[in-house]
């Protein structure tokens, strides 16, 4: 199987409420500013809260998982302690990369 192209990798930052969770407009504004900065740098792919459970998700492009962790740790939600985070490496599957090695059967 061929190696995965870094362009086909994103990092999913799952944000979950902690027992310190509270509605603090200063922290919310800081979180939004953080997301705007990621967008300005071309790193933000998608973001938003979950509608069926507490928490949300931020999908970013980064050079490594370690860089994605640093981005998560700079988020005011995480810095304030009102959210915990988990980083997942997401390998994008598409026709151009042959679905990460899955090849159609030859006839």
PDB file of C-alpha atoms in Angstrom:
ATOM      1  CA  UNK A   1       0.000   0.000   0.000  1.00  0.00           C
ATOM      2  CA  UNK A   2       1.333   3.454  -0.864  1.00  0.00           C
ATOM      3  CA  UNK A   3       2.059   6.065   1.766  1.00  0.00           C
ATOM      4  CA  UNK A   4      -0.707   8.557   2.569  1.00  0.00           C
ATOM      5  CA  UNK A   5      -0.171  12.046   1.128  1.00  0.00           C
ATOM      6  CA  UNK A   6      -0.046  14.710   3.886  1.00  0.00           C
ATOM      7  CA  UNK A   7      -2.535  16.757   1.821  1.00  0.00           C
ATOM      8  CA  UNK A   8      -5.058  13.964   2.485  1.00  0.00           C
ATOM      9  CA  UNK A   9      -4.708  14.282   6.279  1.00  0.00           C
ATOM     10  CA  UNK A  10      -6.768  16.503   8.563  1.00  0.00           C
ATOM     11  CA  UNK A  11      -6.970  16.537  12.328  1.00  0.00           C
ATOM     12  CA  UNK A  12     -10.257  16.446  14.189  1.00  0.00           C
ATOM     13  CA  UNK A  13     -10.296  18.250  17.529  1.00  0.00           C
ATOM     14  CA  UNK A  14     -13.234  17.017  19.585  1.00  0.00           C
ATOM     15  CA  UNK A  15     -14.198  19.508  22.310  1.00  0.00           C
ATOM     16  CA  UNK A  16     -16.175  18.243  25.306  1.00  0.00           C
ATOM     17  CA  UNK A  17     -17.572  20.177  28.279  1.00  0.00           C
ATOM     18  CA  UNK A  18     -15.795  19.674  31.591  1.00  0.00           C
ATOM     19  CA  UNK A  19     -17.210  20.020  35.100  1.00  0.00           C
ATOM     20  CA  UNK A  20     -15.978  23.654  34.928  1.00  0.00           C
ATOM     21  CA  UNK A  21     -18.279  24.372  31.963  1.00  0.00           C
ATOM     22  CA  UNK A  22     -20.004  27.734  32.067  1.00  0.00           C
ATOM     23  CA  UNK A  23     -21.283  30.300  29.590  1.00  0.00           C
ATOM     24  CA  UNK A  24     -18.630  33.011  29.601  1.00  0.00           C
ATOM     25  CA  UNK A  25     -18.854  35.495  26.728  1.00  0.00           C
ATOM     26  CA  UNK A  26     -15.197  36.508  27.049  1.00  0.00           C
ATOM     27  CA  UNK A  27     -14.105  32.885  26.609  1.00  0.00           C
ATOM     28  CA  UNK A  28     -16.563  32.393  23.738  1.00  0.00           C
ATOM     29  CA  UNK A  29     -15.232  35.505  21.972  1.00  0.00           C
ATOM     30  CA  UNK A  30     -11.672  34.230  22.497  1.00  0.00           C
ATOM     31  CA  UNK A  31     -12.641  30.847  21.036  1.00  0.00           C
ATOM     32  CA  UNK A  32     -14.160  32.524  17.970  1.00  0.00           C
ATOM     33  CA  UNK A  33     -11.052  34.705  17.559  1.00  0.00           C
ATOM     34  CA  UNK A  34      -8.901  31.552  17.742  1.00  0.00           C
ATOM     35  CA  UNK A  35     -11.011  29.944  14.990  1.00  0.00           C
ATOM     36  CA  UNK A  36     -10.799  33.106  12.867  1.00  0.00           C
ATOM     37  CA  UNK A  37      -7.006  33.056  13.193  1.00  0.00           C
ATOM     38  CA  UNK A  38      -6.882  29.400  12.102  1.00  0.00           C
ATOM     39  CA  UNK A  39      -9.056  30.343   9.131  1.00  0.00           C
ATOM     40  CA  UNK A  40      -6.827  33.308   8.268  1.00  0.00           C
ATOM     41  CA  UNK A  41      -3.817  30.968   8.230  1.00  0.00           C
ATOM     42  CA  UNK A  42      -5.658  28.497   5.980  1.00  0.00           C
ATOM     43  CA  UNK A  43      -5.715  25.799   8.667  1.00  0.00           C
ATOM     44  CA  UNK A  44      -9.426  25.726   9.517  1.00  0.00           C
ATOM     45  CA  UNK A  45     -11.408  23.220   7.459  1.00  0.00           C
ATOM     46  CA  UNK A  46     -14.725  23.035   9.360  1.00  0.00           C
ATOM     47  CA  UNK A  47     -15.988  23.762  12.847  1.00  0.00           C
ATOM     48  CA  UNK A  48     -19.159  23.889  14.876  1.00  0.00           C
ATOM     49  CA  UNK A  49     -21.101  22.651  17.883  1.00  0.00           C
ATOM     50  CA  UNK A  50     -22.926  19.333  17.955  1.00  0.00           C
ATOM     51  CA  UNK A  51     -26.710  19.662  17.858  1.00  0.00           C
ATOM     52  CA  UNK A  52     -27.441  16.263  19.430  1.00  0.00           C
ATOM     53  CA  UNK A  53     -24.997  16.309  22.365  1.00  0.00           C
ATOM     54  CA  UNK A  54     -22.771  18.746  24.280  1.00  0.00           C
ATOM     55  CA  UNK A  55     -19.498  19.816  22.720  1.00  0.00           C
ATOM     56  CA  UNK A  56     -18.251  20.446  19.236  1.00  0.00           C
ATOM     57  CA  UNK A  57     -15.620  19.736  16.646  1.00  0.00           C
ATOM     58  CA  UNK A  58     -12.877  21.677  14.899  1.00  0.00           C
ATOM     59  CA  UNK A  59     -11.232  20.155  11.821  1.00  0.00           C
ATOM     60  CA  UNK A  60      -7.823  21.584  10.957  1.00  0.00           C
ATOM     61  CA  UNK A  61      -4.952  21.094   8.580  1.00  0.00           C
ATOM     62  CA  UNK A  62      -1.600  20.819  10.334  1.00  0.00           C
ATOM     63  CA  UNK A  63       1.845  19.462   9.486  1.00  0.00           C
ATOM     64  CA  UNK A  64       1.630  16.828  12.225  1.00  0.00           C
ATOM     65  CA  UNK A  65      -0.529  15.482  15.028  1.00  0.00           C
ATOM     66  CA  UNK A  66       1.741  17.316  17.461  1.00  0.00           C
ATOM     67  CA  UNK A  67       0.986  20.627  15.732  1.00  0.00           C
ATOM     68  CA  UNK A  68      -2.749  19.847  15.872  1.00  0.00           C
ATOM     69  CA  UNK A  69      -2.430  19.210  19.629  1.00  0.00           C
ATOM     70  CA  UNK A  70      -0.716  22.593  20.035  1.00  0.00           C
ATOM     71  CA  UNK A  71      -3.557  24.269  18.115  1.00  0.00           C
ATOM     72  CA  UNK A  72      -6.099  22.590  20.406  1.00  0.00           C
ATOM     73  CA  UNK A  73      -4.179  23.654  23.503  1.00  0.00           C
ATOM     74  CA  UNK A  74      -4.183  27.315  22.350  1.00  0.00           C
ATOM     75  CA  UNK A  75      -7.997  27.377  22.174  1.00  0.00           C
ATOM     76  CA  UNK A  76      -9.403  29.575  24.978  1.00  0.00           C
ATOM     77  CA  UNK A  77     -12.042  26.885  25.624  1.00  0.00           C
ATOM     78  CA  UNK A  78      -9.239  24.477  26.527  1.00  0.00           C
ATOM     79  CA  UNK A  79      -7.021  27.085  28.227  1.00  0.00           C
ATOM     80  CA  UNK A  80      -9.914  28.120  30.500  1.00  0.00           C
ATOM     81  CA  UNK A  81     -10.691  24.528  31.455  1.00  0.00           C
ATOM     82  CA  UNK A  82     -14.330  24.631  30.289  1.00  0.00           C
ATOM     83  CA  UNK A  83     -13.569  22.148  27.497  1.00  0.00           C
ATOM     84  CA  UNK A  84     -11.362  19.107  27.276  1.00  0.00           C
ATOM     85  CA  UNK A  85     -10.137  17.947  23.898  1.00  0.00           C
ATOM     86  CA  UNK A  86      -9.220  14.848  21.951  1.00  0.00           C
ATOM     87  CA  UNK A  87      -7.296  14.942  18.671  1.00  0.00           C
ATOM     88  CA  UNK A  88      -7.959  12.372  15.968  1.00  0.00           C
ATOM     89  CA  UNK A  89      -6.031  11.952  12.720  1.00  0.00           C
ATOM     90  CA  UNK A  90      -8.455  11.807   9.803  1.00  0.00           C
ATOM     91  CA  UNK A  91      -7.317  10.319   6.494  1.00  0.00           C
ATOM     92  CA  UNK A  92      -9.506  11.673   3.729  1.00  0.00           C
ATOM     93  CA  UNK A  93     -10.766   9.140   1.253  1.00  0.00           C
ATOM     94  CA  UNK A  94     -11.445  10.187  -2.320  1.00  0.00           C
ATOM     95  CA  UNK A  95     -11.153   9.019  -5.908  1.00  0.00           C
ATOM     96  CA  UNK A  96      -7.857  10.839  -6.407  1.00  0.00           C
ATOM     97  CA  UNK A  97      -6.046   8.773  -3.772  1.00  0.00           C
ATOM     98  CA  UNK A  98      -7.806   5.538  -4.731  1.00  0.00           C
ATOM     99  CA  UNK A  99      -9.632   5.559  -1.395  1.00  0.00           C
ATOM    100  CA  UNK A 100      -6.408   5.086   0.575  1.00  0.00           C
ATOM    101  CA  UNK A 101      -5.430   1.899  -1.180  1.00  0.00           C
ATOM    102  CA  UNK A 102      -8.824   0.339  -1.785  1.00  0.00           C
ATOM    103  CA  UNK A 103      -8.772  -0.533  -5.447  1.00  0.00           C
ATOM    104  CA  UNK A 104     -11.765  -1.741  -7.451  1.00  0.00           C
ATOM    105  CA  UNK A 105     -11.582  -5.378  -8.481  1.00  0.00           C
ATOM    106  CA  UNK A 106     -10.253  -6.025 -11.979  1.00  0.00           C
ATOM    107  CA  UNK A 107     -12.773  -7.570 -14.349  1.00  0.00           C
TER     108      UNK A 107
END
